[in-house]
Amino acid sequence: MASKEYGVDLDALDQVVKELNQVLKDMGGPKDKAKNQTYLPDGALGKGFEERDRMHKAHNDMKAYIEQNIVGLIEKMIDDFGKKSKQTKDAYDDAEHDNSMK
């Protein structure tokens, strides 16, 4: 029975890492918008009624949720995948180098 060989395209894996790093850079825009460009001034909803305080608090809570639990988690997942992809590529590089030395 003939032996089948499998190969890993290290250039493609390296490209994945580069593209994930670019996505991380690009994530700065949505993160900045969630943090700094959704400002609701204190008096924008009026003054002196209970609903205003609840609405203002709901806005601030949602702003924090979007920044931390949506954009932040996506950013963390992409970073984790990028790091693991780089480790995989480096491990294949090392194995290829070790095999060529034998």
Short mmCIF file of N, CA and C in Angstrom, two decimals:
data_model
loop_
_atom_site.label_atom_id
_atom_site.label_comp_id
_atom_site.label_asym_id
_atom_site.label_seq_id
_atom_site.Cartn_x
_atom_site.Cartn_y
_atom_site.Cartn_z
N MET A 1 0.84 -1.17 0.00
CA MET A 1 0.00 0.00 0.00
C MET A 1 0.89 1.25 0.00
N ALA A 2 0.59 2.19 -0.84
CA ALA A 2 1.40 3.39 -0.97
C ALA A 2 1.13 4.33 0.20
N SER A 3 2.17 4.98 0.63
CA SER A 3 2.07 5.93 1.73
C SER A 3 1.54 7.27 1.19
N LYS A 4 0.59 7.84 1.90
CA LYS A 4 0.06 9.15 1.51
C LYS A 4 0.73 10.21 2.36
N GLU A 5 1.14 11.27 1.74
CA GLU A 5 1.77 12.37 2.45
C GLU A 5 0.82 13.55 2.51
N TYR A 6 0.86 14.22 3.60
CA TYR A 6 0.05 15.41 3.79
C TYR A 6 0.98 16.59 3.92
N GLY A 7 0.56 17.71 3.41
CA GLY A 7 1.38 18.90 3.52
C GLY A 7 0.59 20.06 4.09
N VAL A 8 1.32 20.98 4.65
CA VAL A 8 0.72 22.19 5.19
C VAL A 8 1.30 23.36 4.42
N ASP A 9 0.43 24.20 3.90
CA ASP A 9 0.86 25.39 3.17
C ASP A 9 1.20 26.47 4.20
N LEU A 10 2.48 26.58 4.52
CA LEU A 10 2.91 27.52 5.55
C LEU A 10 2.70 28.97 5.13
N ASP A 11 2.80 29.23 3.83
CA ASP A 11 2.55 30.59 3.35
C ASP A 11 1.08 30.97 3.58
N ALA A 12 0.18 30.03 3.34
CA ALA A 12 -1.24 30.31 3.57
C ALA A 12 -1.52 30.51 5.05
N LEU A 13 -0.89 29.70 5.89
CA LEU A 13 -1.07 29.85 7.33
C LEU A 13 -0.52 31.19 7.80
N ASP A 14 0.61 31.59 7.26
CA ASP A 14 1.19 32.89 7.58
C ASP A 14 0.26 34.02 7.14
N GLN A 15 -0.37 33.86 5.98
CA GLN A 15 -1.32 34.87 5.49
C GLN A 15 -2.53 34.99 6.41
N VAL A 16 -2.99 33.87 6.94
CA VAL A 16 -4.11 33.89 7.90
C VAL A 16 -3.73 34.72 9.11
N VAL A 17 -2.53 34.50 9.63
CA VAL A 17 -2.07 35.25 10.80
C VAL A 17 -2.03 36.74 10.48
N LYS A 18 -1.48 37.11 9.33
CA LYS A 18 -1.40 38.52 8.95
C LYS A 18 -2.79 39.14 8.82
N GLU A 19 -3.71 38.41 8.21
CA GLU A 19 -5.06 38.95 8.03
C GLU A 19 -5.80 39.08 9.36
N LEU A 20 -5.59 38.13 10.26
CA LEU A 20 -6.22 38.24 11.58
C LEU A 20 -5.66 39.44 12.35
N ASN A 21 -4.37 39.68 12.21
CA ASN A 21 -3.79 40.85 12.86
C ASN A 21 -4.37 42.15 12.29
N GLN A 22 -4.64 42.16 10.99
CA GLN A 22 -5.27 43.33 10.37
C GLN A 22 -6.69 43.52 10.88
N VAL A 23 -7.41 42.41 11.04
CA VAL A 23 -8.77 42.49 11.58
C VAL A 23 -8.73 43.08 12.99
N LEU A 24 -7.76 42.66 13.78
CA LEU A 24 -7.63 43.22 15.13
C LEU A 24 -7.39 44.73 15.09
N LYS A 25 -6.53 45.16 14.18
CA LYS A 25 -6.31 46.61 14.03
C LYS A 25 -7.61 47.31 13.67
N ASP A 26 -8.34 46.72 12.73
CA ASP A 26 -9.59 47.32 12.27
C ASP A 26 -10.66 47.33 13.37
N MET A 27 -10.56 46.43 14.33
CA MET A 27 -11.54 46.38 15.42
C MET A 27 -11.45 47.61 16.32
N GLY A 28 -10.35 48.34 16.22
CA GLY A 28 -10.22 49.56 17.01
C GLY A 28 -11.31 50.56 16.70
N GLY A 29 -11.77 50.59 15.45
CA GLY A 29 -12.83 51.53 15.06
C GLY A 29 -14.14 51.27 15.78
N PRO A 30 -14.69 50.05 15.68
CA PRO A 30 -15.94 49.77 16.41
C PRO A 30 -15.78 49.90 17.92
N LYS A 31 -14.63 49.50 18.44
CA LYS A 31 -14.42 49.60 19.89
C LYS A 31 -14.41 51.06 20.31
N ASP A 32 -13.75 51.90 19.52
CA ASP A 32 -13.71 53.33 19.82
C ASP A 32 -15.11 53.94 19.74
N LYS A 33 -15.87 53.55 18.73
CA LYS A 33 -17.23 54.07 18.60
C LYS A 33 -18.08 53.66 19.78
N ALA A 34 -17.97 52.39 20.18
CA ALA A 34 -18.76 51.91 21.31
C ALA A 34 -18.39 52.65 22.59
N LYS A 35 -17.12 52.97 22.73
CA LYS A 35 -16.65 53.61 23.96
C LYS A 35 -16.85 55.12 23.96
N ASN A 36 -16.51 55.77 22.86
CA ASN A 36 -16.42 57.23 22.88
C ASN A 36 -17.45 57.97 22.03
N GLN A 37 -18.08 57.31 21.10
CA GLN A 37 -18.95 58.04 20.18
C GLN A 37 -20.44 57.75 20.41
N THR A 38 -20.75 57.22 21.55
CA THR A 38 -22.16 57.00 21.89
C THR A 38 -22.49 57.75 23.17
N TYR A 39 -21.94 58.93 23.28
CA TYR A 39 -22.12 59.75 24.47
C TYR A 39 -23.54 60.31 24.53
N LEU A 40 -24.13 60.20 25.68
CA LEU A 40 -25.46 60.78 25.91
C LEU A 40 -25.32 61.81 27.02
N PRO A 41 -25.34 63.09 26.66
CA PRO A 41 -25.18 64.13 27.68
C PRO A 41 -26.25 64.00 28.77
N ASP A 42 -25.89 64.41 29.96
CA ASP A 42 -26.76 64.24 31.12
C ASP A 42 -28.15 64.85 30.93
N GLY A 43 -28.25 66.01 30.33
CA GLY A 43 -29.55 66.66 30.20
C GLY A 43 -30.28 66.36 28.89
N ALA A 44 -29.75 65.49 28.07
CA ALA A 44 -30.32 65.23 26.75
C ALA A 44 -31.73 64.63 26.81
N LEU A 45 -32.05 63.94 27.87
CA LEU A 45 -33.37 63.31 27.99
C LEU A 45 -34.31 64.10 28.89
N GLY A 46 -33.90 65.28 29.26
CA GLY A 46 -34.72 66.09 30.15
C GLY A 46 -34.20 66.04 31.56
N LYS A 47 -34.96 66.59 32.48
CA LYS A 47 -34.56 66.60 33.90
C LYS A 47 -35.79 66.46 34.79
N GLY A 48 -35.52 65.87 35.94
CA GLY A 48 -36.53 65.86 36.99
C GLY A 48 -37.63 64.81 36.86
N PHE A 49 -37.43 63.75 36.12
CA PHE A 49 -38.42 62.68 36.13
C PHE A 49 -37.70 61.33 36.18
N GLU A 50 -38.36 60.38 36.82
CA GLU A 50 -37.74 59.09 37.13
C GLU A 50 -37.30 58.32 35.89
N GLU A 51 -38.09 58.36 34.85
CA GLU A 51 -37.76 57.61 33.63
C GLU A 51 -36.45 58.07 33.01
N ARG A 52 -36.16 59.36 33.13
CA ARG A 52 -34.92 59.91 32.58
C ARG A 52 -33.72 59.21 33.18
N ASP A 53 -33.73 59.05 34.48
CA ASP A 53 -32.61 58.38 35.15
C ASP A 53 -32.48 56.93 34.71
N ARG A 54 -33.60 56.25 34.58
CA ARG A 54 -33.57 54.84 34.14
C ARG A 54 -33.08 54.73 32.70
N MET A 55 -33.55 55.64 31.84
CA MET A 55 -33.11 55.62 30.44
C MET A 55 -31.62 55.92 30.32
N HIS A 56 -31.15 56.87 31.09
CA HIS A 56 -29.73 57.23 31.05
C HIS A 56 -28.88 56.06 31.54
N LYS A 57 -29.33 55.41 32.62
CA LYS A 57 -28.60 54.25 33.14
C LYS A 57 -28.64 53.11 32.12
N ALA A 58 -29.78 52.89 31.48
CA ALA A 58 -29.90 51.82 30.47
C ALA A 58 -28.95 52.08 29.30
N HIS A 59 -28.85 53.34 28.90
CA HIS A 59 -27.92 53.70 27.83
C HIS A 59 -26.48 53.36 28.23
N ASN A 60 -26.08 53.78 29.41
CA ASN A 60 -24.71 53.52 29.87
C ASN A 60 -24.44 52.04 30.04
N ASP A 61 -25.44 51.29 30.54
CA ASP A 61 -25.28 49.84 30.69
C ASP A 61 -25.12 49.17 29.32
N MET A 62 -25.94 49.57 28.35
CA MET A 62 -25.86 48.97 27.02
C MET A 62 -24.54 49.33 26.34
N LYS A 63 -24.10 50.55 26.53
CA LYS A 63 -22.82 50.99 25.97
C LYS A 63 -21.69 50.11 26.51
N ALA A 64 -21.67 49.88 27.80
CA ALA A 64 -20.64 49.03 28.42
C ALA A 64 -20.77 47.59 27.94
N TYR A 65 -21.99 47.09 27.81
CA TYR A 65 -22.21 45.73 27.35
C TYR A 65 -21.68 45.53 25.92
N ILE A 66 -21.99 46.47 25.05
CA ILE A 66 -21.51 46.38 23.66
C ILE A 66 -19.98 46.41 23.63
N GLU A 67 -19.39 47.32 24.38
CA GLU A 67 -17.93 47.45 24.38
C GLU A 67 -17.25 46.20 24.93
N GLN A 68 -17.75 45.67 26.04
CA GLN A 68 -17.07 44.57 26.71
C GLN A 68 -17.53 43.19 26.23
N ASN A 69 -18.82 42.99 26.11
CA ASN A 69 -19.36 41.65 25.85
C ASN A 69 -19.60 41.33 24.39
N ILE A 70 -19.56 42.31 23.55
CA ILE A 70 -19.71 42.03 22.12
C ILE A 70 -18.39 42.31 21.42
N VAL A 71 -18.02 43.57 21.33
CA VAL A 71 -16.79 43.92 20.62
C VAL A 71 -15.57 43.32 21.33
N GLY A 72 -15.53 43.40 22.63
CA GLY A 72 -14.39 42.87 23.39
C GLY A 72 -14.22 41.37 23.23
N LEU A 73 -15.32 40.62 23.27
CA LEU A 73 -15.23 39.16 23.11
C LEU A 73 -14.84 38.76 21.69
N ILE A 74 -15.36 39.48 20.70
CA ILE A 74 -14.97 39.20 19.31
C ILE A 74 -13.48 39.46 19.14
N GLU A 75 -13.02 40.57 19.68
CA GLU A 75 -11.61 40.92 19.60
C GLU A 75 -10.75 39.85 20.28
N LYS A 76 -11.17 39.39 21.45
CA LYS A 76 -10.42 38.36 22.18
C LYS A 76 -10.38 37.05 21.38
N MET A 77 -11.51 36.67 20.77
CA MET A 77 -11.57 35.44 20.00
C MET A 77 -10.62 35.51 18.79
N ILE A 78 -10.63 36.64 18.09
CA ILE A 78 -9.76 36.81 16.92
C ILE A 78 -8.29 36.78 17.35
N ASP A 79 -7.98 37.44 18.45
CA ASP A 79 -6.61 37.45 18.96
C ASP A 79 -6.17 36.04 19.34
N ASP A 80 -7.02 35.30 20.01
CA ASP A 80 -6.71 33.93 20.42
C ASP A 80 -6.48 33.03 19.20
N PHE A 81 -7.36 33.15 18.22
CA PHE A 81 -7.22 32.35 17.00
C PHE A 81 -5.93 32.71 16.25
N GLY A 82 -5.61 33.99 16.21
CA GLY A 82 -4.39 34.44 15.55
C GLY A 82 -3.15 33.90 16.24
N LYS A 83 -3.14 33.94 17.58
CA LYS A 83 -1.99 33.42 18.33
C LYS A 83 -1.84 31.92 18.12
N LYS A 84 -2.95 31.20 18.15
CA LYS A 84 -2.89 29.75 17.94
C LYS A 84 -2.46 29.41 16.52
N SER A 85 -2.90 30.19 15.55
CA SER A 85 -2.49 29.97 14.17
C SER A 85 -0.99 30.21 14.02
N LYS A 86 -0.48 31.25 14.68
CA LYS A 86 0.96 31.52 14.63
C LYS A 86 1.75 30.41 15.29
N GLN A 87 1.28 29.91 16.43
CA GLN A 87 1.97 28.81 17.11
C GLN A 87 1.99 27.57 16.23
N THR A 88 0.89 27.29 15.56
CA THR A 88 0.81 26.14 14.67
C THR A 88 1.79 26.29 13.52
N LYS A 89 1.81 27.47 12.92
CA LYS A 89 2.73 27.72 11.80
C LYS A 89 4.17 27.58 12.25
N ASP A 90 4.49 28.14 13.43
CA ASP A 90 5.85 28.04 13.96
C ASP A 90 6.24 26.58 14.24
N ALA A 91 5.29 25.81 14.76
CA ALA A 91 5.57 24.39 15.04
C ALA A 91 5.85 23.63 13.75
N TYR A 92 5.06 23.89 12.71
CA TYR A 92 5.31 23.25 11.41
C TYR A 92 6.65 23.70 10.82
N ASP A 93 6.95 24.99 10.98
CA ASP A 93 8.25 25.51 10.51
C ASP A 93 9.40 24.77 11.20
N ASP A 94 9.29 24.64 12.53
CA ASP A 94 10.33 23.96 13.29
C ASP A 94 10.46 22.50 12.87
N ALA A 95 9.33 21.82 12.70
CA ALA A 95 9.36 20.41 12.30
C ALA A 95 9.97 20.26 10.92
N GLU A 96 9.62 21.17 10.03
CA GLU A 96 10.18 21.12 8.68
C GLU A 96 11.70 21.36 8.72
N HIS A 97 12.11 22.29 9.54
CA HIS A 97 13.54 22.58 9.67
C HIS A 97 14.28 21.38 10.26
N ASP A 98 13.69 20.76 11.31
CA ASP A 98 14.31 19.59 11.93
C ASP A 98 14.43 18.43 10.95
N ASN A 99 13.41 18.23 10.13
CA ASN A 99 13.45 17.15 9.14
C ASN A 99 14.46 17.40 8.04
N SER A 100 14.67 18.66 7.70
CA SER A 100 15.64 18.96 6.64
C SER A 100 17.08 18.83 7.16
N MET A 101 17.28 18.87 8.44
CA MET A 101 18.62 18.77 9.04
C MET A 101 19.06 17.31 9.16
N LYS A 102 18.12 16.39 9.06
CA LYS A 102 18.45 14.97 9.23
C LYS A 102 19.01 14.37 7.97
#
